[in-house]
mmCIF file of C-alpha atoms in Angstrom:
data_model
loop_
_atom_site.group_PDB
_atom_site.id
_atom_site.type_symbol
_atom_site.label_atom_id
_atom_site.label_comp_id
_atom_site.label_asym_id
_atom_site.label_seq_id
_atom_site.Cartn_x
_atom_site.Cartn_y
_atom_site.Cartn_z
ATOM 1 C CA GLY K 22 197.639 374.818 231.331
ATOM 2 C CA ASN K 23 196.122 373.627 234.647
ATOM 3 C CA LEU K 24 195.178 370.178 233.689
ATOM 4 C CA LYS K 25 196.484 368.409 236.677
ATOM 5 C CA GLY K 26 194.353 365.538 237.847
ATOM 6 C CA LEU K 27 192.591 365.055 234.568
ATOM 7 C CA LYS K 28 193.034 362.039 232.254
ATOM 8 C CA PRO K 29 194.018 362.474 228.558
ATOM 9 C CA LYS K 30 190.585 361.363 227.535
ATOM 10 C CA GLU K 31 188.738 363.718 229.621
ATOM 11 C CA VAL K 32 190.845 366.681 228.526
ATOM 12 C CA MET K 33 190.452 365.647 224.745
ATOM 13 C CA THR K 34 186.702 365.335 225.305
ATOM 14 C CA GLY K 35 186.480 368.623 227.060
ATOM 15 C CA LEU K 36 188.610 370.656 224.557
ATOM 16 C CA GLN K 37 186.999 369.025 221.167
ATOM 17 C CA LYS K 38 183.975 371.417 221.365
ATOM 18 C CA PHE K 39 186.578 374.587 220.903
ATOM 19 C CA GLY K 40 187.948 373.620 217.481
ATOM 20 C CA ALA K 41 189.050 370.856 215.066
ATOM 21 C CA LEU K 42 191.813 369.399 216.940
ATOM 22 C CA ARG K 43 194.466 367.596 214.715
ATOM 23 C CA VAL K 44 196.867 366.645 217.344
ATOM 24 C CA PHE K 45 196.646 366.466 221.178
ATOM 25 C CA ARG K 46 199.327 365.569 223.749
ATOM 26 C CA LYS K 47 198.818 365.865 227.461
ATOM 27 C CA LYS K 48 202.126 366.493 229.037
ATOM 28 C CA LEU K 49 203.530 365.887 232.610
ATOM 29 C CA GLY K 50 203.170 369.222 234.527
ATOM 30 C CA GLY K 51 199.465 369.846 233.954
ATOM 31 C CA TYR K 52 199.495 371.127 230.370
ATOM 32 C CA ALA K 53 198.831 369.963 226.877
ATOM 33 C CA ILE K 54 199.937 370.542 223.272
ATOM 34 C CA LEU K 55 197.231 371.080 220.920
ATOM 35 C CA THR K 56 197.338 371.497 217.208
ATOM 36 C CA PHE K 57 194.470 372.811 215.110
ATOM 37 C CA LYS K 58 193.547 372.312 211.454
ATOM 38 C CA ASP K 59 194.636 375.975 210.696
ATOM 39 C CA VAL K 60 195.519 379.304 212.295
ATOM 40 C CA GLN K 61 191.974 380.656 212.235
ATOM 41 C CA GLU K 62 190.757 377.590 214.095
ATOM 42 C CA ALA K 63 193.615 378.000 216.460
ATOM 43 C CA LYS K 64 192.841 381.672 217.223
ATOM 44 C CA VAL K 65 189.166 380.925 217.784
ATOM 45 C CA ALA K 66 189.989 378.206 220.112
ATOM 46 C CA TYR K 67 192.435 380.410 222.022
ATOM 47 C CA ASP K 68 189.874 382.985 222.628
ATOM 48 C CA ARG K 69 187.252 380.400 223.562
ATOM 49 C CA ILE K 70 189.388 378.199 225.922
ATOM 50 C CA LYS K 71 191.164 381.015 227.877
ATOM 51 C CA GLY K 72 189.629 381.213 231.360
ATOM 52 C CA THR K 73 187.235 378.400 230.920
ATOM 53 C CA GLU K 74 186.825 375.553 233.439
ATOM 54 C CA LEU K 75 187.454 371.952 232.707
ATOM 55 C CA GLY K 76 187.133 369.356 235.547
ATOM 56 C CA GLY K 77 187.202 372.137 238.253
ATOM 57 C CA ASN K 78 190.367 373.712 236.693
ATOM 58 C CA VAL K 79 190.381 377.195 235.406
ATOM 59 C CA LEU K 80 192.433 376.856 231.853
ATOM 60 C CA SER K 81 195.109 379.000 230.848
ATOM 61 C CA VAL K 82 196.455 379.018 227.220
ATOM 62 C CA ASP K 83 199.354 380.418 225.089
ATOM 63 C CA TYR K 84 200.627 379.987 221.645
ATOM 64 C CA GLY K 85 203.563 377.687 221.146
ATOM 65 C CA THR K 86 206.371 378.648 218.955
ATOM 66 C CA PRO K 87 207.864 376.309 216.339
ATOM 67 C CA ARG K 88 211.321 374.619 217.077
ATOM 68 C CA GLY K 89 213.991 375.185 214.818
ATOM 69 C CA PRO K 90 216.668 372.869 213.671
ATOM 70 C CA THR K 91 219.306 371.572 216.275
ATOM 71 C CA ASP K 92 222.696 373.041 216.081
ATOM 72 C CA GLY K 93 224.272 369.465 216.148
ATOM 73 C CA LYS K 94 224.779 369.488 219.780
ATOM 74 C CA GLY K 95 221.051 369.125 220.795
ATOM 75 C CA ALA K 96 220.456 372.779 221.300
ATOM 76 C CA ARG K 97 217.721 374.400 219.169
ATOM 77 C CA ASN K 98 217.744 377.440 217.235
ATOM 78 C CA ASN K 99 214.259 378.716 217.663
ATOM 79 C CA ILE K 100 212.865 380.224 214.409
ATOM 80 C CA VAL K 101 209.566 382.287 214.817
ATOM 81 C CA SER K 102 207.388 382.909 211.772
ATOM 82 C CA PRO K 103 206.185 386.398 211.302
#
């Protein structure tokens, strides 16, 4: 989090040094969704990114949880892998 004011290209360039990104999407609200090639890459990137600075912003990170299937009415049943 805390990516407000940064362009997607700036964020991508700044975060590539932390691991092998497979997917990157910058979202409104100042955050991005990052997907790494494997769990180990994600863990290393998490530890390296947390608290660093990018474009004058101190970054915060968290792990996402996978979305489960919808119930047919648009609501999702979150499934969390062990």
